[in-house]
Short mmCIF file of C-alpha atoms (C1' of nucleotides) in Angstrom, two decimals:
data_model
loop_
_atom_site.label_atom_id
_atom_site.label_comp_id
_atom_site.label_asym_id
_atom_site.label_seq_id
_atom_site.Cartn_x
_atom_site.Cartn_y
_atom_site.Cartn_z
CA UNK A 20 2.15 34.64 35.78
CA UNK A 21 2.52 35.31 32.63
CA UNK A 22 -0.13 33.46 29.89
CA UNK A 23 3.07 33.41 27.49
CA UNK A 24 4.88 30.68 30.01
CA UNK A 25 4.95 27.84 28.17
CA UNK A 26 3.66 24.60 30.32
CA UNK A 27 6.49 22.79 31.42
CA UNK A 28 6.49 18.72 30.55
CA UNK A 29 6.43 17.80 34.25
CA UNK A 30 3.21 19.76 34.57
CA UNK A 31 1.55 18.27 31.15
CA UNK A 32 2.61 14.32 32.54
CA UNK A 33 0.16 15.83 35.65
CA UNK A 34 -2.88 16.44 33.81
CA UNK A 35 -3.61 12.96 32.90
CA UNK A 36 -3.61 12.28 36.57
CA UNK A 37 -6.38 15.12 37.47
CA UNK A 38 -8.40 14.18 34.43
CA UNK A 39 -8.37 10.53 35.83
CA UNK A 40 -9.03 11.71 39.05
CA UNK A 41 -11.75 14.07 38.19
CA UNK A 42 -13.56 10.92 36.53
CA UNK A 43 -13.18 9.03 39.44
CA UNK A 44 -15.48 11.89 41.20
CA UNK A 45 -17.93 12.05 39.02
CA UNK A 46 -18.86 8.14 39.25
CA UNK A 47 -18.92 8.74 42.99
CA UNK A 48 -21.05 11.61 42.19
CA UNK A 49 -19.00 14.14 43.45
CA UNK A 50 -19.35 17.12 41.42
CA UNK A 51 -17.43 19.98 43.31
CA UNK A 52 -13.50 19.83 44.82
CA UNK A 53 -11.53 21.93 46.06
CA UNK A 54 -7.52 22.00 45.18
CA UNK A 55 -6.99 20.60 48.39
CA UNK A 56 -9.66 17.54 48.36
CA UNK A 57 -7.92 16.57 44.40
CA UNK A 58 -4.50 17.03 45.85
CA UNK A 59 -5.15 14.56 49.21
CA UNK A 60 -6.61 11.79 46.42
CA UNK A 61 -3.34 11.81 43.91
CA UNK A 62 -1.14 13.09 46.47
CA UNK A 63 0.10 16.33 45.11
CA UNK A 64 -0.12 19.38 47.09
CA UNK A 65 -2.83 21.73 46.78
CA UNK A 66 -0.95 24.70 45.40
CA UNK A 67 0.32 22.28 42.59
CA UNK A 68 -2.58 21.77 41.30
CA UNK A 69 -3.56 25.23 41.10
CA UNK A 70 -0.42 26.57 39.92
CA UNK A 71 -0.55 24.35 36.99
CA UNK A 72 -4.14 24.85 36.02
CA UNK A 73 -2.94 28.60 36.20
CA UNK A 74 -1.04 28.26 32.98
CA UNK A 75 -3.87 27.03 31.16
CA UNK A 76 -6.75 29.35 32.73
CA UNK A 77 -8.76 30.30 35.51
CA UNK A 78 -11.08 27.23 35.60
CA UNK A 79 -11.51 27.32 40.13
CA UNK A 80 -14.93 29.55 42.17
CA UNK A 81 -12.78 31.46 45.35
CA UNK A 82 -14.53 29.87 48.16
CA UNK A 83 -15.78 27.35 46.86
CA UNK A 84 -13.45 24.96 44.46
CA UNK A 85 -13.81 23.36 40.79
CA UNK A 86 -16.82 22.03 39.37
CA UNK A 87 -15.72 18.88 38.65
CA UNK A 88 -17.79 18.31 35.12
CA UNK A 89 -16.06 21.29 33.47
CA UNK A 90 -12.71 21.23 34.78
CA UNK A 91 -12.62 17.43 33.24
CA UNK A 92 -13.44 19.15 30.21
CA UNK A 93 -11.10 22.07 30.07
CA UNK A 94 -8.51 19.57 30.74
CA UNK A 95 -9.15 16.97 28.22
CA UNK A 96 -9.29 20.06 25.75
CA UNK A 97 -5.96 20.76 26.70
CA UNK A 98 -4.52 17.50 26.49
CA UNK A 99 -6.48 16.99 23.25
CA UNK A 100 -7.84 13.57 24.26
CA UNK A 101 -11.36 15.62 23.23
CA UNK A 102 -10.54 14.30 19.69
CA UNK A 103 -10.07 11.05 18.77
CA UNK A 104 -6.39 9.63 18.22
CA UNK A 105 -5.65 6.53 16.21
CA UNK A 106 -2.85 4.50 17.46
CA UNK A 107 -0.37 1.48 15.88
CA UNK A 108 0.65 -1.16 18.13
CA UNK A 109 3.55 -3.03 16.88
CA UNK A 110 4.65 -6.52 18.20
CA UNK A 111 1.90 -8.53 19.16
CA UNK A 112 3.67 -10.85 21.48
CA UNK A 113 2.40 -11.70 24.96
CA UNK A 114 2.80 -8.26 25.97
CA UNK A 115 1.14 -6.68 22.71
CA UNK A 116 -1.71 -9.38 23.24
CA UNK A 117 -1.99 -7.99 26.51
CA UNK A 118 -1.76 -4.64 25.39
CA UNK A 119 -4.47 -5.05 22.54
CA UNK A 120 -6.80 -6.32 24.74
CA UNK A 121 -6.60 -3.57 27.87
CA UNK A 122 -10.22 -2.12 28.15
CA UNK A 123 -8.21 0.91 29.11
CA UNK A 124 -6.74 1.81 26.17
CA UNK A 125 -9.93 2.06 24.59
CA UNK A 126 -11.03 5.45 26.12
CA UNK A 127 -10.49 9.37 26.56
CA UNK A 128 -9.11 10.07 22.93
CA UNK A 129 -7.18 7.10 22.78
CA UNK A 130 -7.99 3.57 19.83
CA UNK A 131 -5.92 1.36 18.68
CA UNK A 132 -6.83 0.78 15.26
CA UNK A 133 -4.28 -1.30 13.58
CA UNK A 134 -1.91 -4.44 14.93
CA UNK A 135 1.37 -4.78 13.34
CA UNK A 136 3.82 -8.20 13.50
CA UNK A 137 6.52 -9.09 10.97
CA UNK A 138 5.98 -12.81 12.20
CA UNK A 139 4.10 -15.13 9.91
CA UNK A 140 2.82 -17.20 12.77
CA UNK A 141 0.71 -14.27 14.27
CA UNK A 142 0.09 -12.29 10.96
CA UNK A 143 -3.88 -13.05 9.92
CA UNK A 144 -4.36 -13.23 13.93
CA UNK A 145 -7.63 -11.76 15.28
CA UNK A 146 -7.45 -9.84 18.53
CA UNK A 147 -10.99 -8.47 19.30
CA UNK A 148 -12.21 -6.74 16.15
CA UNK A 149 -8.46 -6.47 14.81
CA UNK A 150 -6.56 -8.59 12.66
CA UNK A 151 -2.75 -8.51 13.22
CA UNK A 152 -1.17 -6.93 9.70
CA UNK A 153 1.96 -7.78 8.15
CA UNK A 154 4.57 -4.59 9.61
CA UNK A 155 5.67 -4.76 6.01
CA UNK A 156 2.41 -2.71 4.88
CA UNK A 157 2.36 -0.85 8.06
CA UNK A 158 3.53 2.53 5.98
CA UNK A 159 0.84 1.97 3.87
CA UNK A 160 -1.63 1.81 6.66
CA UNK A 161 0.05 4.83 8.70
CA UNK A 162 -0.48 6.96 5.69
CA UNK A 163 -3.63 6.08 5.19
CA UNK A 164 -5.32 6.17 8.38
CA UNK A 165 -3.74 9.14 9.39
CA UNK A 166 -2.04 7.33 12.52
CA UNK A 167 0.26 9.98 14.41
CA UNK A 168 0.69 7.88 17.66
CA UNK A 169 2.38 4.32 17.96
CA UNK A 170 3.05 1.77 20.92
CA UNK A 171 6.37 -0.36 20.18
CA UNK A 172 6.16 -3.72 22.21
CA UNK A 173 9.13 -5.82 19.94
CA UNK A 174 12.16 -6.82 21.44
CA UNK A 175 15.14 -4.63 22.13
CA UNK A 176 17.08 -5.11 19.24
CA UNK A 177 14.06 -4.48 16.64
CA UNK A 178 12.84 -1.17 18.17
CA UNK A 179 14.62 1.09 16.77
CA UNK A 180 14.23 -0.67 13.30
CA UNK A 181 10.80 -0.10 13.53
CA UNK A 182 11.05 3.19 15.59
CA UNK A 183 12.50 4.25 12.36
CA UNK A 184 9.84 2.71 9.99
CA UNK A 185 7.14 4.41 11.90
CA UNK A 186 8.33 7.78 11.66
CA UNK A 187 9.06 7.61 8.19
CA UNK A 188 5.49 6.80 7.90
CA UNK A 189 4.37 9.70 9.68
CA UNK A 190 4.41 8.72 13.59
CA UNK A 191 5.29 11.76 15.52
CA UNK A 192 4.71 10.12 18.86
CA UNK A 193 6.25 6.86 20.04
CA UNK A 194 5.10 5.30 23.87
CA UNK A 195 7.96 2.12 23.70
CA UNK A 196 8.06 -0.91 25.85
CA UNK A 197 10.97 -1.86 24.81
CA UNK A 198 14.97 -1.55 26.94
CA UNK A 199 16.33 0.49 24.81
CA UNK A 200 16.80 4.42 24.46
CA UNK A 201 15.46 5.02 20.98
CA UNK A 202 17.35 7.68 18.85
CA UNK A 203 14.81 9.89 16.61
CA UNK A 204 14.32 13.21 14.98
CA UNK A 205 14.00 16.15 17.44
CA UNK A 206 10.01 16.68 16.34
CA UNK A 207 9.23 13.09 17.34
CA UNK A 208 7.99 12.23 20.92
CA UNK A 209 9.10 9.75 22.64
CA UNK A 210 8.06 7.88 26.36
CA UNK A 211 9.31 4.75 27.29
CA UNK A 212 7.63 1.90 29.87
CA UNK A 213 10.39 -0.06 31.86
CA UNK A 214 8.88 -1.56 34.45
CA UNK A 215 12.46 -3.31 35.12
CA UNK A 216 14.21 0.04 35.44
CA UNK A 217 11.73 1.00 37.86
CA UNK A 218 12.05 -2.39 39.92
CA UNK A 219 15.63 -1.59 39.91
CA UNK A 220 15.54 1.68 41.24
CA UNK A 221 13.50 0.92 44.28
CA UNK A 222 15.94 -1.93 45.07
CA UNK A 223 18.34 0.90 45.75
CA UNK A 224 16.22 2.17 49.18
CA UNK A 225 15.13 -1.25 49.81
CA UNK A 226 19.33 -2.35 50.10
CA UNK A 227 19.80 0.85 51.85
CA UNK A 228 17.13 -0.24 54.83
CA UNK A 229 18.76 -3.08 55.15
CA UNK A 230 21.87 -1.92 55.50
CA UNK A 231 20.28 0.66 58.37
CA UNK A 232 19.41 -2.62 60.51
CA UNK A 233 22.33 -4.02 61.01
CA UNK B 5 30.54 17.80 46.25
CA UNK B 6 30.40 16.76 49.73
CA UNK B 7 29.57 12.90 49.65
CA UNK B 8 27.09 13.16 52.89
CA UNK B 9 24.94 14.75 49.87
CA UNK B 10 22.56 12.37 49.05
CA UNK B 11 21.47 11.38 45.94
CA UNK B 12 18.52 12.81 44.50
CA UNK B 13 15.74 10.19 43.45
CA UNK B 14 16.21 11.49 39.82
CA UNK B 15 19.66 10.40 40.16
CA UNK B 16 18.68 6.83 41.15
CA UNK B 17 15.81 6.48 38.22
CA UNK B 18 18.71 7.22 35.95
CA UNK B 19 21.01 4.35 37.52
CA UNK B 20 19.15 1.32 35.78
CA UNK B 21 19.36 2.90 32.56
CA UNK B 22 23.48 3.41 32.33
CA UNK B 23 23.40 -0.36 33.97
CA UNK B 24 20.79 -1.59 30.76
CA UNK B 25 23.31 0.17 28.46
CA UNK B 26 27.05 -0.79 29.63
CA UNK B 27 25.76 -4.56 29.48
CA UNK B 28 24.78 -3.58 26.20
CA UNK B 29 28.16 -2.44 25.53
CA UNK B 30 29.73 -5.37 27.53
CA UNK B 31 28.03 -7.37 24.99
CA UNK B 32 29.37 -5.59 21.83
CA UNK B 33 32.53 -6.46 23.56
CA UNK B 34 33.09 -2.67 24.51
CA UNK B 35 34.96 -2.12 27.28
CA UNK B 36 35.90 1.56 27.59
CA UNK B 37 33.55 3.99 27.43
CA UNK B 38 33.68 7.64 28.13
CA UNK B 39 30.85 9.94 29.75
CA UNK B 40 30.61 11.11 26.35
CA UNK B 41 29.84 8.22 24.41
CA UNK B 42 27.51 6.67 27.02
CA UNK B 43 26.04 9.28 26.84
CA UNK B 44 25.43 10.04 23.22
CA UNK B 45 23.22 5.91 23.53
CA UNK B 46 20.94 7.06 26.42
CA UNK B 47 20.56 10.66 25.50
CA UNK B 48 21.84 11.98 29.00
CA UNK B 49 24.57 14.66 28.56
CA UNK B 50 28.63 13.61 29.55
CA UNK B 51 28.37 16.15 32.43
CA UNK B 52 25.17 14.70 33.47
CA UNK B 53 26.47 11.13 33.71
CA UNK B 54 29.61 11.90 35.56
CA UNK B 55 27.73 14.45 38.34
CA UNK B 56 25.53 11.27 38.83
CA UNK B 57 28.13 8.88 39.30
CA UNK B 58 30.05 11.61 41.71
CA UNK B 59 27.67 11.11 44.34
CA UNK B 60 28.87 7.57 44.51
CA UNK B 61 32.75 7.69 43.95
CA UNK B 62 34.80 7.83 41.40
CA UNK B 63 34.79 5.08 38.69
CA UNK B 64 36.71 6.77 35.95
CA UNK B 65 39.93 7.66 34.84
CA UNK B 66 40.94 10.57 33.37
CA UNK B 67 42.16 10.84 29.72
CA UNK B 68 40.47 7.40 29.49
CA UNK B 69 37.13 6.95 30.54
CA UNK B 70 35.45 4.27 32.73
CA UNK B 71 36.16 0.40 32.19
CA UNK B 72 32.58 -0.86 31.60
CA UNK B 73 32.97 -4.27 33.39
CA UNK B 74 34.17 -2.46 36.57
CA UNK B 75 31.38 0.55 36.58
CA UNK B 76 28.67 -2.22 35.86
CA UNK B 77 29.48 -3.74 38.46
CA UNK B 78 29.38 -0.39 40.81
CA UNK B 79 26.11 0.49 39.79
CA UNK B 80 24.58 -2.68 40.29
CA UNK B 81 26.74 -2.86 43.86
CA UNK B 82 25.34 1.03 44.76
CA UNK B 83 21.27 -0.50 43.30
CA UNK B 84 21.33 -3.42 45.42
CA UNK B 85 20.63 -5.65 42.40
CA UNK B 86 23.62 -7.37 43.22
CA UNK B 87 21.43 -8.77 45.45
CA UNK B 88 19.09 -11.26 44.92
CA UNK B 89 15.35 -9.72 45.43
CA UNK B 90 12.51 -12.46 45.44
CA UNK B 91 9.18 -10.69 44.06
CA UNK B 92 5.10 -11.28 44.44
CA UNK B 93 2.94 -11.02 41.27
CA UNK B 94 -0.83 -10.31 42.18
CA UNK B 95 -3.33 -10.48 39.67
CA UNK B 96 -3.00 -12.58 36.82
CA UNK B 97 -5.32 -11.64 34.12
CA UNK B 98 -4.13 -10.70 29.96
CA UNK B 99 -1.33 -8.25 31.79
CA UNK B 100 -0.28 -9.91 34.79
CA UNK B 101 0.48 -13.55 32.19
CA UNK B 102 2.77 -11.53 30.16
CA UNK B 103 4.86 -9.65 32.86
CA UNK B 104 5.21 -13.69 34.35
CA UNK B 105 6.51 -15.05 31.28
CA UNK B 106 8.51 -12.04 30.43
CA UNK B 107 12.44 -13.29 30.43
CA UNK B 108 13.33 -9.31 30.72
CA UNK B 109 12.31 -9.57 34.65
CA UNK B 110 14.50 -12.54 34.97
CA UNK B 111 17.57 -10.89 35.37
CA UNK B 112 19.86 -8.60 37.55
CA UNK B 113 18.69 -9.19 40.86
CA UNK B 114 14.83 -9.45 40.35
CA UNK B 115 12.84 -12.67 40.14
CA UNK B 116 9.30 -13.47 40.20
CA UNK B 117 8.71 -16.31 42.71
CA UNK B 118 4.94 -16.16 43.89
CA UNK B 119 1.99 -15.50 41.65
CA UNK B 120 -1.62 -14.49 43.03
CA UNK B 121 -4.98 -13.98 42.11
CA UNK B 122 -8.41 -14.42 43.83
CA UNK B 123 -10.09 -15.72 40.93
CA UNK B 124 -10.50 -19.67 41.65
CA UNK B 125 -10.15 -19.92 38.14
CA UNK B 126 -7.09 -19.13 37.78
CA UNK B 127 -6.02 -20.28 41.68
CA UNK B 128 -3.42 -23.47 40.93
CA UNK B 129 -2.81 -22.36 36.62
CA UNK B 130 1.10 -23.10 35.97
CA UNK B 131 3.11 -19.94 34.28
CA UNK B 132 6.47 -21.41 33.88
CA UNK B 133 7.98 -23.18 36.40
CA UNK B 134 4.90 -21.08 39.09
CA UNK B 135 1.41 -22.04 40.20
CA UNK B 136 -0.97 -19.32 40.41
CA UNK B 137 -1.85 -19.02 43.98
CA UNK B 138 -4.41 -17.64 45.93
CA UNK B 139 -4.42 -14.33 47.32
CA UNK B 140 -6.23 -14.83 50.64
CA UNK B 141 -2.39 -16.63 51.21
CA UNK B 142 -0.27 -14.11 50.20
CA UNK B 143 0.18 -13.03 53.74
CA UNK B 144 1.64 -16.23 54.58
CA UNK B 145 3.97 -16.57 51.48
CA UNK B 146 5.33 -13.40 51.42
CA UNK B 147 6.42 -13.58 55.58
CA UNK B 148 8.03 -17.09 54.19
CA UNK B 149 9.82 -15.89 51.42
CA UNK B 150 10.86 -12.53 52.98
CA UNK B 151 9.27 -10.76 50.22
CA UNK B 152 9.58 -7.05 50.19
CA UNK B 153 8.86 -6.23 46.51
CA UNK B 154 5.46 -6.45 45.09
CA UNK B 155 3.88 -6.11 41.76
CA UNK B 156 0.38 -5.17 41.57
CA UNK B 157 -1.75 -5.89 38.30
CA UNK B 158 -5.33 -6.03 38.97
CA UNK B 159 -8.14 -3.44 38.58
CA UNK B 160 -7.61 -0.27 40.00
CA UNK B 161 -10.76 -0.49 42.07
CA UNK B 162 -9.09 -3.34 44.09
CA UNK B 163 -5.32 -1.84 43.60
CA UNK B 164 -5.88 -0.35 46.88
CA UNK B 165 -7.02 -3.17 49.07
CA UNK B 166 -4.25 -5.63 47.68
CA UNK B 167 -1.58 -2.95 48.42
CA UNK B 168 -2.68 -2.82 52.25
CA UNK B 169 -2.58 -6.15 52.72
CA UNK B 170 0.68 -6.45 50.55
CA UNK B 171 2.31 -3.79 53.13
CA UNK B 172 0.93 -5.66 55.97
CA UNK B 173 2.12 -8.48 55.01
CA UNK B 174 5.94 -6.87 55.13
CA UNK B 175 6.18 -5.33 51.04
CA UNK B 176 8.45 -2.15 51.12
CA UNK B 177 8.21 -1.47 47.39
CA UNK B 178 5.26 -1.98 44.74
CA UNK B 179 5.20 -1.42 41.30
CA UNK B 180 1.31 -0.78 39.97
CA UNK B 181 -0.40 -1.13 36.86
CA UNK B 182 -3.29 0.04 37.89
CA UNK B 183 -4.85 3.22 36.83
CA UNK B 184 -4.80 4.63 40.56
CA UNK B 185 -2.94 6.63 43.04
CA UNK B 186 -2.29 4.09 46.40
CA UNK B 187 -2.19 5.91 49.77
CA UNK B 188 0.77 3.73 51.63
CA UNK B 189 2.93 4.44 54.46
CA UNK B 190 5.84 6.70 54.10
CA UNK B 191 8.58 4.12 54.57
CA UNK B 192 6.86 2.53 51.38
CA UNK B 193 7.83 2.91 47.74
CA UNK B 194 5.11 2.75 45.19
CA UNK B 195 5.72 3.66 41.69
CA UNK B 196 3.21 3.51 38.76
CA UNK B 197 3.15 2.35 35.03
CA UNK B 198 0.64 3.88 33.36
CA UNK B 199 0.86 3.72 29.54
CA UNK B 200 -2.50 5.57 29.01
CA UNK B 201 -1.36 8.89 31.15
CA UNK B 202 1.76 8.66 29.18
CA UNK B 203 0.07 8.61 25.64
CA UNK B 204 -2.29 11.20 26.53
CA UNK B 205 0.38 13.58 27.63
CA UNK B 206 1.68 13.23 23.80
CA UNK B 207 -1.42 14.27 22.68
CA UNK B 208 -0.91 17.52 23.92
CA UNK B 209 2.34 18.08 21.96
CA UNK B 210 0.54 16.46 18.43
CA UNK B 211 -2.79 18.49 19.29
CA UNK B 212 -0.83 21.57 19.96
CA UNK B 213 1.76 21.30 16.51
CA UNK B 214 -1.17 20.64 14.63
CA UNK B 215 -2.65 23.83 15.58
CA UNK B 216 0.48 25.46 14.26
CA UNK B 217 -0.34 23.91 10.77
CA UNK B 218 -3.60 25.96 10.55
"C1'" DG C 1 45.69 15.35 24.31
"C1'" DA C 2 41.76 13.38 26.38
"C1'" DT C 3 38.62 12.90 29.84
"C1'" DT C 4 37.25 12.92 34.72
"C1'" DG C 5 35.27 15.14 38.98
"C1'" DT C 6 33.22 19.12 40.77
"C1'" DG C 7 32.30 23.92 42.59
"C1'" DA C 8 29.76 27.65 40.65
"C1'" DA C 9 26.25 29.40 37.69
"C1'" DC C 10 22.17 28.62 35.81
"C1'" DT C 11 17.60 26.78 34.94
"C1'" DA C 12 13.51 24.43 36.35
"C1'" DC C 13 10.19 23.24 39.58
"C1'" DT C 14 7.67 23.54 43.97
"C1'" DT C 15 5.90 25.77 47.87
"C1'" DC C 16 4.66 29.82 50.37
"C1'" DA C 17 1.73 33.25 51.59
"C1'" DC C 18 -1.58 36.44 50.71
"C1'" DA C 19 -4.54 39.70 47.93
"C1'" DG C 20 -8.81 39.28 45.89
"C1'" DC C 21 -13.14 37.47 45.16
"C1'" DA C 22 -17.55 34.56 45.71
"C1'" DT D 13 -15.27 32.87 55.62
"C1'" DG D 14 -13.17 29.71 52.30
"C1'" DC D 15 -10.73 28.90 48.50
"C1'" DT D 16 -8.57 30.43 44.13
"C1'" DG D 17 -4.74 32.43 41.36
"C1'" DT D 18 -0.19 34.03 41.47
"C1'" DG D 19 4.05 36.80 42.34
"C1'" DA D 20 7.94 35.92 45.31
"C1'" DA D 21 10.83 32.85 47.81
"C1'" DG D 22 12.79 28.64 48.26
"C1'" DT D 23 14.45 24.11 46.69
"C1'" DA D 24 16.02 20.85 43.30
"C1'" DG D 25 18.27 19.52 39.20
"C1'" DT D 26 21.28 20.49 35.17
"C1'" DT D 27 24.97 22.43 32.72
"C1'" DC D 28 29.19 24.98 32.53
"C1'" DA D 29 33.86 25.30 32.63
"C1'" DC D 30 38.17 24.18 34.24
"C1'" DA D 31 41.80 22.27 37.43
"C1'" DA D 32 43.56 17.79 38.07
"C1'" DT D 33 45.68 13.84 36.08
"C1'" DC D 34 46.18 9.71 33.33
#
DNA sequence: GATTGTGAACTACTTCACAGCA
DNA sequence: TGCTGTGAAGTAGTTCACAATC
């Protein structure tokens, strides 16, 4: 293959999953794995996994597998989770709450570092060492601490509102929780969580069982 | 097409999200749309929408469009959420309070109607019109209730033992949260949220332009 | 005139299968 | 011998482009 392939997306979304993964072996104390042995644990065939470390390098020992320690590595390099990004959570409802609070958020490259509500009640809040901040100065904040990455948890109708605020503050990637498709500048990233959707779709086999017994 | 073809699971991700917006029309009292215009609100392209639909029927007319009422009503029919689908909560911590109070999973064909956790703590807590119940009796409520979708939203070190006894219990379908890849049968569904692996992919693309500026 | 439904063409992604190396 | 890295083959998904028709 060529080094000038550019990674496709599907194969980026991956590496999260094998850096996870490769964590998971270390605290077992695992420190070698072949293709095969990653592949059975995330369920993704062996030559996956090597044909999309093969656009990033040769990181593997023929006969004998990955060294576990600095294939983590290699990949969190790629992924730039190495460094340390800042993120913006806006809408500190339940959800947010929940969100503020998730131990997990709070590793591999990943902080959130300021809490944003437009809600009186909530502004002044304290959420573990945060203290929810009027959205209203949330430019000011953006710009200031360099924030490129921001989780949307508002309701439907306000995301894009803020969607929009963000990026005219300098967000260049969005991860939004809330049900609706957000419209935004071609340079801007943007993921969405809908757990809903994904409830729905599975319905679709689940009816089609059913139909199948009777 | 030949209509023995069957629909291709990215076909049926995409389903929920043409349902989400025609209500959203419906309720902007919109009740024409063409392939083109949906289109344009979900970022999907015209030709995109109508191959989807193709594996199901026809809903459209030509010249005209599709009359949103009617085509809301086929995709829920074709998604089974038409249906009424009774679903199991387990684990009830920060994450697993919000997604029970969350109105959003109240509607179109989901409901939540059996909390769990094994905490006795939280064993008998009210969320709404639920009482948090505990775990070691899922078995028994879910073979009552006929449950067959699950939500799982505990630690990811104990994801794995819930989901077996979820799937013994008669669950077709689970929806994780936790940060970990479930080996389950292959007439199970299991689909994952997992808002970290999703923000760290977006690293890749701010790590990567930011390169460009040097 | 506008817009659907759909084969055909195209693009993207996955798997195969094996040379090459430890 | 065992396992990687990778071209080639195969499979899946998307877009094109246009006949059909409202």
């Amino acid at each position: 293959m060529e080094r000038s392939d550019l990674p496709p997306d599907v194969v980026i979304r991956r590496l999260p999953l094998y850096a996870r993964s490769l964590r998971y072996l270390l605290e077992e104390g695992i420190h070698s794995v072949s293709s095969q042995e990653l592949g059975e644990r995330i369920n993704v065939t062996a030559a996956q996994i090597r044909k999309d470390l093969s656009y990033f390098g040769e990181f593997g020992k023929q006969g004998i597998g990955y060294d576990v320690e600095k294939l983590l590595q290699h990949i969190e390099r790629i992924l730039g989770i190495n460094q340390h990004w800042p993120v913006a959570l806006v809408g500190i409802g339940l959800l947010g709450q929940a969100i503020a609070r998730y131990e997990g958020f709070r590793t591999e490259g990943i902080e959130i570092v300021a809490l944003f509500d437009a809600d009186p009640a909530k502004i002044g809040q304290k959420i573990g060492d945060l203290t929810v901040q009027d959205f209203a100065h949330a430019r000011w904040v953006i710009v200031e601490k360099q924030i490129k990455l921001a989780i949307i948890a508002v309701p439907a109708l306000q995301a894009q509102r803020v969607a929009d605020v963000l990026i005219e503050s300098g967000v260049r990637a969005i991860l939004s929780y809330a049900p609706m498709i957000l419209q935004v500048p071609e340079d801007v990233w943007v993921r969405y969580i809908d757990p809903v959707a994904v409830l729905q779709s599975m319905t679709y086999y689940l009816a089609r069982d059913q139909q199948l017994e009777h």
